[in-house]
C-alpha cells in the first residue's frame, strides 16, 4: 500500500455533528503552545531561573525535530519520518514544559490538598496506607513494582515512536495528543492544588519491606523548589511531583488502549497497566482518588480526540 502524504490529513475536520475539531497533530501542537505560555508565566512569577546547560540541549533537540518534521511534511513528503520526528518533539516538549510548570510553581507556596484527597479516599471506603502496608509484606513483589513504576515514562515514549516508525501515523498522533494534553493539564492543576502524597501525609515512609524511597522520593525536590531562595530549574533536580491527577494512571491507560486489537502485545500491555496502577499507590504514594482523576483525564482526552478521528 503506497504511503499517504501527510498533507492529505486536514488540520481541522468536522465531527459527526459538523463541529470543527482540530486534527490530533494540530491539537497536540496547540497544547504545546499553551503549555509554553503557562511555563513562561510560572517562570516569571516564581522568579526561578533556568539552568541553560541542562535544559538547552533538550530544547534544541525538540526544535531540531520540529524542523525535520516540517521538511518532511512540506518539502519532501514522507509521512513516516515526519510523524516520527513530530511525535518525539511533542513528547519531549510536553515533558519539559510540564516539569517547568509543576516545579517552578512550587515557589508560590499553594497549600497542600492532602487532607481533601485523603478524605475523598475515605468517602470511597478506601485507605491508601492500608494498600501500601499490605504490599510491604511482599518485598520481592514491591521491588518489582518499583521497576514497573519507573518504566512507565520510557514505555510511553518508546511506544509513541514505535507507532510512528511502523507507519501507524494516525494512532501515533492520537497517542501523542492524549499524552501531551493529560501531562500539561496535570502540571497546570498542580499549580493551585499541590499535594505531598498519601505515604508522606500519613507518615508511613520507610516501612520495612518497601524500597527506601517508596512514596517519598520527591520530597527533597519539593523542598528545594519551594523553599530554597537560590533554586534554579535544573533537569537533574526533577522528580514526579504531581499528585492529582495521577499521570501514571494516564500512562497505564494510554499504552493498552494504543495497543488494542493487537493480540498478545495488547494483553501484555494490560498486565503491565495493572501493575503500574498498583505501583502508583505503593511506590508513587498516590491516593486512590488521584488514580480516578487520572482515568477521567485520559478518558476525556481520548473521547475528544476521537471526534477528530472518525
PDB file of N, CA and C in Angstrom, residues 112-176:
ATOM      1  N   UNK A 112      -1.157  22.587  50.507  1.00  0.00           N
ATOM      2  CA  UNK A 112      -1.318  21.206  50.067  1.00  0.00           C
ATOM      3  C   UNK A 112      -2.757  20.739  50.293  1.00  0.00           C
ATOM      4  N   UNK A 113      -3.233  19.897  49.392  1.00  0.00           N
ATOM      5  CA  UNK A 113      -4.622  19.441  49.477  1.00  0.00           C
ATOM      6  C   UNK A 113      -4.713  17.986  49.948  1.00  0.00           C
ATOM      7  N   UNK A 114      -3.681  17.522  50.645  1.00  0.00           N
ATOM      8  CA  UNK A 114      -3.670  16.122  51.078  1.00  0.00           C
ATOM      9  C   UNK A 114      -4.868  15.756  51.946  1.00  0.00           C
ATOM     10  N   UNK A 115      -5.276  16.665  52.817  1.00  0.00           N
ATOM     11  CA  UNK A 115      -6.409  16.336  53.690  1.00  0.00           C
ATOM     12  C   UNK A 115      -7.669  16.078  52.877  1.00  0.00           C
ATOM     13  N   UNK A 116      -7.873  16.866  51.827  1.00  0.00           N
ATOM     14  CA  UNK A 116      -9.050  16.676  50.976  1.00  0.00           C
ATOM     15  C   UNK A 116      -8.960  15.371  50.189  1.00  0.00           C
ATOM     16  N   UNK A 117      -7.773  15.055  49.688  1.00  0.00           N
ATOM     17  CA  UNK A 117      -7.598  13.817  48.928  1.00  0.00           C
ATOM     18  C   UNK A 117      -7.779  12.599  49.825  1.00  0.00           C
ATOM     19  N   UNK A 118      -7.240  12.670  51.029  1.00  0.00           N
ATOM     20  CA  UNK A 118      -7.394  11.568  51.976  1.00  0.00           C
ATOM     21  C   UNK A 118      -8.858  11.382  52.352  1.00  0.00           C
ATOM     22  N   UNK A 119      -9.558  12.499  52.551  1.00  0.00           N
ATOM     23  CA  UNK A 119     -10.984  12.426  52.882  1.00  0.00           C
ATOM     24  C   UNK A 119     -11.780  11.828  51.729  1.00  0.00           C
ATOM     25  N   UNK A 120     -11.382  12.149  50.505  1.00  0.00           N
ATOM     26  CA  UNK A 120     -12.066  11.587  49.332  1.00  0.00           C
ATOM     27  C   UNK A 120     -11.878  10.078  49.276  1.00  0.00           C
ATOM     28  N   UNK A 121     -10.665   9.620  49.589  1.00  0.00           N
ATOM     29  CA  UNK A 121     -10.424   8.172  49.640  1.00  0.00           C
ATOM     30  C   UNK A 121     -11.318   7.506  50.686  1.00  0.00           C
ATOM     31  N   UNK A 122     -11.390   8.127  51.859  1.00  0.00           N
ATOM     32  CA  UNK A 122     -12.210   7.559  52.934  1.00  0.00           C
ATOM     33  C   UNK A 122     -13.682   7.524  52.537  1.00  0.00           C
ATOM     34  N   UNK A 123     -14.119   8.551  51.806  1.00  0.00           N
ATOM     35  CA  UNK A 123     -15.505   8.582  51.343  1.00  0.00           C
ATOM     36  C   UNK A 123     -15.793   7.441  50.379  1.00  0.00           C
ATOM     37  N   UNK A 124     -14.754   7.001  49.670  1.00  0.00           N
ATOM     38  CA  UNK A 124     -14.888   5.863  48.759  1.00  0.00           C
ATOM     39  C   UNK A 124     -14.754   4.532  49.487  1.00  0.00           C
ATOM     40  N   UNK A 125     -14.441   4.604  50.779  1.00  0.00           N
ATOM     41  CA  UNK A 125     -14.262   3.386  51.558  1.00  0.00           C
ATOM     42  C   UNK A 125     -12.909   2.736  51.353  1.00  0.00           C
ATOM     43  N   UNK A 126     -11.917   3.544  50.927  1.00  0.00           N
ATOM     44  CA  UNK A 126     -10.582   3.017  50.624  1.00  0.00           C
ATOM     45  C   UNK A 126      -9.544   3.797  51.421  1.00  0.00           C
ATOM     46  N   UNK A 127      -8.553   3.095  51.944  1.00  0.00           N
ATOM     47  CA  UNK A 127      -7.440   3.745  52.632  1.00  0.00           C
ATOM     48  C   UNK A 127      -6.154   3.359  51.919  1.00  0.00           C
ATOM     49  N   UNK A 128      -5.545   4.321  51.236  1.00  0.00           N
ATOM     50  CA  UNK A 128      -4.302   4.057  50.508  1.00  0.00           C
ATOM     51  C   UNK A 128      -3.201   3.510  51.419  1.00  0.00           C
ATOM     52  N   UNK A 129      -3.038   4.026  52.658  1.00  0.00           N
ATOM     53  CA  UNK A 129      -1.987   3.472  53.526  1.00  0.00           C
ATOM     54  C   UNK A 129      -2.150   1.978  53.777  1.00  0.00           C
ATOM     55  N   UNK A 130      -3.392   1.507  53.863  1.00  0.00           N
ATOM     56  CA  UNK A 130      -3.626   0.082  54.087  1.00  0.00           C
ATOM     57  C   UNK A 130      -3.130  -0.739  52.898  1.00  0.00           C
ATOM     58  N   UNK A 131      -3.296  -0.193  51.702  1.00  0.00           N
ATOM     59  CA  UNK A 131      -2.808  -0.873  50.497  1.00  0.00           C
ATOM     60  C   UNK A 131      -1.287  -0.945  50.528  1.00  0.00           C
ATOM     61  N   UNK A 132      -0.657   0.172  50.877  1.00  0.00           N
ATOM     62  CA  UNK A 132       0.806   0.222  50.940  1.00  0.00           C
ATOM     63  C   UNK A 132       1.336  -0.791  51.944  1.00  0.00           C
ATOM     64  N   UNK A 133       0.763  -0.801  53.134  1.00  0.00           N
ATOM     65  CA  UNK A 133       1.240  -1.702  54.190  1.00  0.00           C
ATOM     66  C   UNK A 133       1.008  -3.167  53.830  1.00  0.00           C
ATOM     67  N   UNK A 134      -0.050  -3.438  53.082  1.00  0.00           N
ATOM     68  CA  UNK A 134      -0.320  -4.816  52.677  1.00  0.00           C
ATOM     69  C   UNK A 134       0.774  -5.340  51.753  1.00  0.00           C
ATOM     70  N   UNK A 135       1.243  -4.491  50.848  1.00  0.00           N
ATOM     71  CA  UNK A 135       2.285  -4.922  49.912  1.00  0.00           C
ATOM     72  C   UNK A 135       3.666  -4.948  50.560  1.00  0.00           C
ATOM     73  N   UNK A 136       3.809  -4.285  51.701  1.00  0.00           N
ATOM     74  CA  UNK A 136       5.094  -4.326  52.407  1.00  0.00           C
ATOM     75  C   UNK A 136       5.421  -5.734  52.887  1.00  0.00           C
ATOM     76  N   UNK A 137       4.411  -6.587  52.971  1.00  0.00           N
ATOM     77  CA  UNK A 137       4.638  -7.976  53.384  1.00  0.00           C
ATOM     78  C   UNK A 137       5.255  -8.816  52.270  1.00  0.00           C
ATOM     79  N   UNK A 138       5.372  -8.219  51.078  1.00  0.00           N
ATOM     80  CA  UNK A 138       5.917  -8.954  49.926  1.00  0.00           C
ATOM     81  C   UNK A 138       7.041  -8.128  49.294  1.00  0.00           C
ATOM     82  N   UNK A 139       8.209  -8.088  49.932  1.00  0.00           N
ATOM     83  CA  UNK A 139       9.297  -7.211  49.482  1.00  0.00           C
ATOM     84  C   UNK A 139       9.763  -7.475  48.057  1.00  0.00           C
ATOM     85  N   UNK A 140       9.785  -8.725  47.618  1.00  0.00           N
ATOM     86  CA  UNK A 140      10.232  -9.023  46.253  1.00  0.00           C
ATOM     87  C   UNK A 140       9.261  -8.432  45.236  1.00  0.00           C
ATOM     88  N   UNK A 141       7.972  -8.571  45.511  1.00  0.00           N
ATOM     89  CA  UNK A 141       6.970  -8.015  44.600  1.00  0.00           C
ATOM     90  C   UNK A 141       6.997  -6.492  44.637  1.00  0.00           C
ATOM     91  N   UNK A 142       7.232  -5.931  45.808  1.00  0.00           N
ATOM     92  CA  UNK A 142       7.328  -4.472  45.929  1.00  0.00           C
ATOM     93  C   UNK A 142       8.517  -3.936  45.142  1.00  0.00           C
ATOM     94  N   UNK A 143       9.621  -4.692  45.138  1.00  0.00           N
ATOM     95  CA  UNK A 143      10.784  -4.294  44.340  1.00  0.00           C
ATOM     96  C   UNK A 143      10.444  -4.316  42.856  1.00  0.00           C
ATOM     97  N   UNK A 144       9.656  -5.311  42.435  1.00  0.00           N
ATOM     98  CA  UNK A 144       9.200  -5.368  41.040  1.00  0.00           C
ATOM     99  C   UNK A 144       8.319  -4.169  40.718  1.00  0.00           C
ATOM    100  N   UNK A 145       7.444  -3.812  41.645  1.00  0.00           N
ATOM    101  CA  UNK A 145       6.578  -2.652  41.435  1.00  0.00           C
ATOM    102  C   UNK A 145       7.388  -1.377  41.259  1.00  0.00           C
ATOM    103  N   UNK A 146       8.505  -1.268  41.965  1.00  0.00           N
ATOM    104  CA  UNK A 146       9.368  -0.096  41.824  1.00  0.00           C
ATOM    105  C   UNK A 146       9.920   0.004  40.407  1.00  0.00           C
ATOM    106  N   UNK A 147      10.325  -1.133  39.854  1.00  0.00           N
ATOM    107  CA  UNK A 147      10.828  -1.161  38.475  1.00  0.00           C
ATOM    108  C   UNK A 147       9.709  -0.808  37.497  1.00  0.00           C
ATOM    109  N   UNK A 148       8.538  -1.382  37.711  1.00  0.00           N
ATOM    110  CA  UNK A 148       7.391  -1.120  36.840  1.00  0.00           C
ATOM    111  C   UNK A 148       7.015   0.357  36.880  1.00  0.00           C
ATOM    112  N   UNK A 149       7.019   0.936  38.081  1.00  0.00           N
ATOM    113  CA  UNK A 149       6.674   2.357  38.232  1.00  0.00           C
ATOM    114  C   UNK A 149       7.624   3.234  37.421  1.00  0.00           C
ATOM    115  N   UNK A 150       8.917   2.915  37.490  1.00  0.00           N
ATOM    116  CA  UNK A 150       9.920   3.703  36.769  1.00  0.00           C
ATOM    117  C   UNK A 150       9.866   3.478  35.264  1.00  0.00           C
ATOM    118  N   UNK A 151       9.234   2.390  34.830  1.00  0.00           N
ATOM    119  CA  UNK A 151       9.200   2.065  33.401  1.00  0.00           C
ATOM    120  C   UNK A 151       8.131   2.826  32.636  1.00  0.00           C
ATOM    121  N   UNK A 152       7.187   3.444  33.339  1.00  0.00           N
ATOM    122  CA  UNK A 152       6.010   3.999  32.673  1.00  0.00           C
ATOM    123  C   UNK A 152       6.356   5.041  31.613  1.00  0.00           C
ATOM    124  N   UNK A 153       7.160   6.022  31.972  1.00  0.00           N
ATOM    125  CA  UNK A 153       7.501   7.075  31.010  1.00  0.00           C
ATOM    126  C   UNK A 153       8.314   6.538  29.833  1.00  0.00           C
ATOM    127  N   UNK A 154       9.382   5.752  30.059  1.00  0.00           N
ATOM    128  CA  UNK A 154      10.122   5.192  28.918  1.00  0.00           C
ATOM    129  C   UNK A 154       9.252   4.341  28.002  1.00  0.00           C
ATOM    130  N   UNK A 155       8.362   3.552  28.578  1.00  0.00           N
ATOM    131  CA  UNK A 155       7.484   2.710  27.759  1.00  0.00           C
ATOM    132  C   UNK A 155       6.600   3.570  26.863  1.00  0.00           C
ATOM    133  N   UNK A 156       6.057   4.651  27.410  1.00  0.00           N
ATOM    134  CA  UNK A 156       5.194   5.530  26.617  1.00  0.00           C
ATOM    135  C   UNK A 156       5.962   6.185  25.473  1.00  0.00           C
ATOM    136  N   UNK A 157       7.161   6.651  25.744  1.00  0.00           N
ATOM    137  CA  UNK A 157       7.952   7.305  24.699  1.00  0.00           C
ATOM    138  C   UNK A 157       8.318   6.314  23.604  1.00  0.00           C
ATOM    139  N   UNK A 158       8.738   5.117  23.993  1.00  0.00           N
ATOM    140  CA  UNK A 158       9.094   4.091  23.004  1.00  0.00           C
ATOM    141  C   UNK A 158       7.869   3.688  22.186  1.00  0.00           C
ATOM    142  N   UNK A 159       6.724   3.555  22.834  1.00  0.00           N
ATOM    143  CA  UNK A 159       5.516   3.164  22.112  1.00  0.00           C
ATOM    144  C   UNK A 159       5.088   4.236  21.118  1.00  0.00           C
ATOM    145  N   UNK A 160       5.124   5.502  21.544  1.00  0.00           N
ATOM    146  CA  UNK A 160       4.771   6.577  20.625  1.00  0.00           C
ATOM    147  C   UNK A 160       5.645   6.574  19.390  1.00  0.00           C
ATOM    148  N   UNK A 161       6.948   6.382  19.589  1.00  0.00           N
ATOM    149  CA  UNK A 161       7.880   6.311  18.462  1.00  0.00           C
ATOM    150  C   UNK A 161       7.616   5.077  17.607  1.00  0.00           C
ATOM    151  N   UNK A 162       7.362   3.942  18.250  1.00  0.00           N
ATOM    152  CA  UNK A 162       7.134   2.700  17.508  1.00  0.00           C
ATOM    153  C   UNK A 162       5.903   2.810  16.614  1.00  0.00           C
ATOM    154  N   UNK A 163       4.846   3.418  17.122  1.00  0.00           N
ATOM    155  CA  UNK A 163       3.642   3.583  16.312  1.00  0.00           C
ATOM    156  C   UNK A 163       3.940   4.394  15.058  1.00  0.00           C
ATOM    157  N   UNK A 164       4.738   5.449  15.216  1.00  0.00           N
ATOM    158  CA  UNK A 164       5.076   6.291  14.068  1.00  0.00           C
ATOM    159  C   UNK A 164       6.003   5.569  13.099  1.00  0.00           C
ATOM    160  N   UNK A 165       7.038   4.927  13.622  1.00  0.00           N
ATOM    161  CA  UNK A 165       8.022   4.236  12.778  1.00  0.00           C
ATOM    162  C   UNK A 165       7.373   3.108  11.985  1.00  0.00           C
ATOM    163  N   UNK A 166       6.403   2.436  12.585  1.00  0.00           N
ATOM    164  CA  UNK A 166       5.749   1.308  11.923  1.00  0.00           C
ATOM    165  C   UNK A 166       4.636   1.740  10.977  1.00  0.00           C
ATOM    166  N   UNK A 167       4.477   3.040  10.821  1.00  0.00           N
ATOM    167  CA  UNK A 167       3.524   3.542   9.838  1.00  0.00           C
ATOM    168  C   UNK A 167       2.117   3.780  10.341  1.00  0.00           C
ATOM    169  N   UNK A 168       1.908   3.714  11.656  1.00  0.00           N
ATOM    170  CA  UNK A 168       0.578   3.971  12.222  1.00  0.00           C
ATOM    171  C   UNK A 168       0.491   5.441  12.640  1.00  0.00           C
ATOM    172  N   UNK A 169       0.600   6.338  11.648  1.00  0.00           N
ATOM    173  CA  UNK A 169       0.704   7.762  11.971  1.00  0.00           C
ATOM    174  C   UNK A 169      -0.517   8.290  12.723  1.00  0.00           C
ATOM    175  N   UNK A 170      -1.712   7.885  12.288  1.00  0.00           N
ATOM    176  CA  UNK A 170      -2.924   8.398  12.932  1.00  0.00           C
ATOM    177  C   UNK A 170      -2.981   7.985  14.399  1.00  0.00           C
ATOM    178  N   UNK A 171      -2.698   6.714  14.661  1.00  0.00           N
ATOM    179  CA  UNK A 171      -2.726   6.228  16.043  1.00  0.00           C
ATOM    180  C   UNK A 171      -1.607   6.868  16.874  1.00  0.00           C
ATOM    181  N   UNK A 172      -0.456   7.099  16.226  1.00  0.00           N
ATOM    182  CA  UNK A 172       0.665   7.735  16.932  1.00  0.00           C
ATOM    183  C   UNK A 172       0.289   9.138  17.388  1.00  0.00           C
ATOM    184  N   UNK A 173      -0.394   9.892  16.520  1.00  0.00           N
ATOM    185  CA  UNK A 173      -0.755  11.260  16.883  1.00  0.00           C
ATOM    186  C   UNK A 173      -1.899  11.300  17.892  1.00  0.00           C
ATOM    187  N   UNK A 174      -2.803  10.327  17.836  1.00  0.00           N
ATOM    188  CA  UNK A 174      -3.825  10.236  18.880  1.00  0.00           C
ATOM    189  C   UNK A 174      -3.157   9.992  20.232  1.00  0.00           C
ATOM    190  N   UNK A 175      -2.186   9.078  20.230  1.00  0.00           N
ATOM    191  CA  UNK A 175      -1.415   8.780  21.439  1.00  0.00           C
ATOM    192  C   UNK A 175      -0.681  10.030  21.917  1.00  0.00           C
ATOM    193  N   UNK A 176      -0.026  10.712  20.980  1.00  0.00           N
ATOM    194  CA  UNK A 176       0.735  11.911  21.322  1.00  0.00           C
ATOM    195  C   UNK A 176      -0.133  13.003  21.905  1.00  0.00           C
TER     196      UNK A 176
END
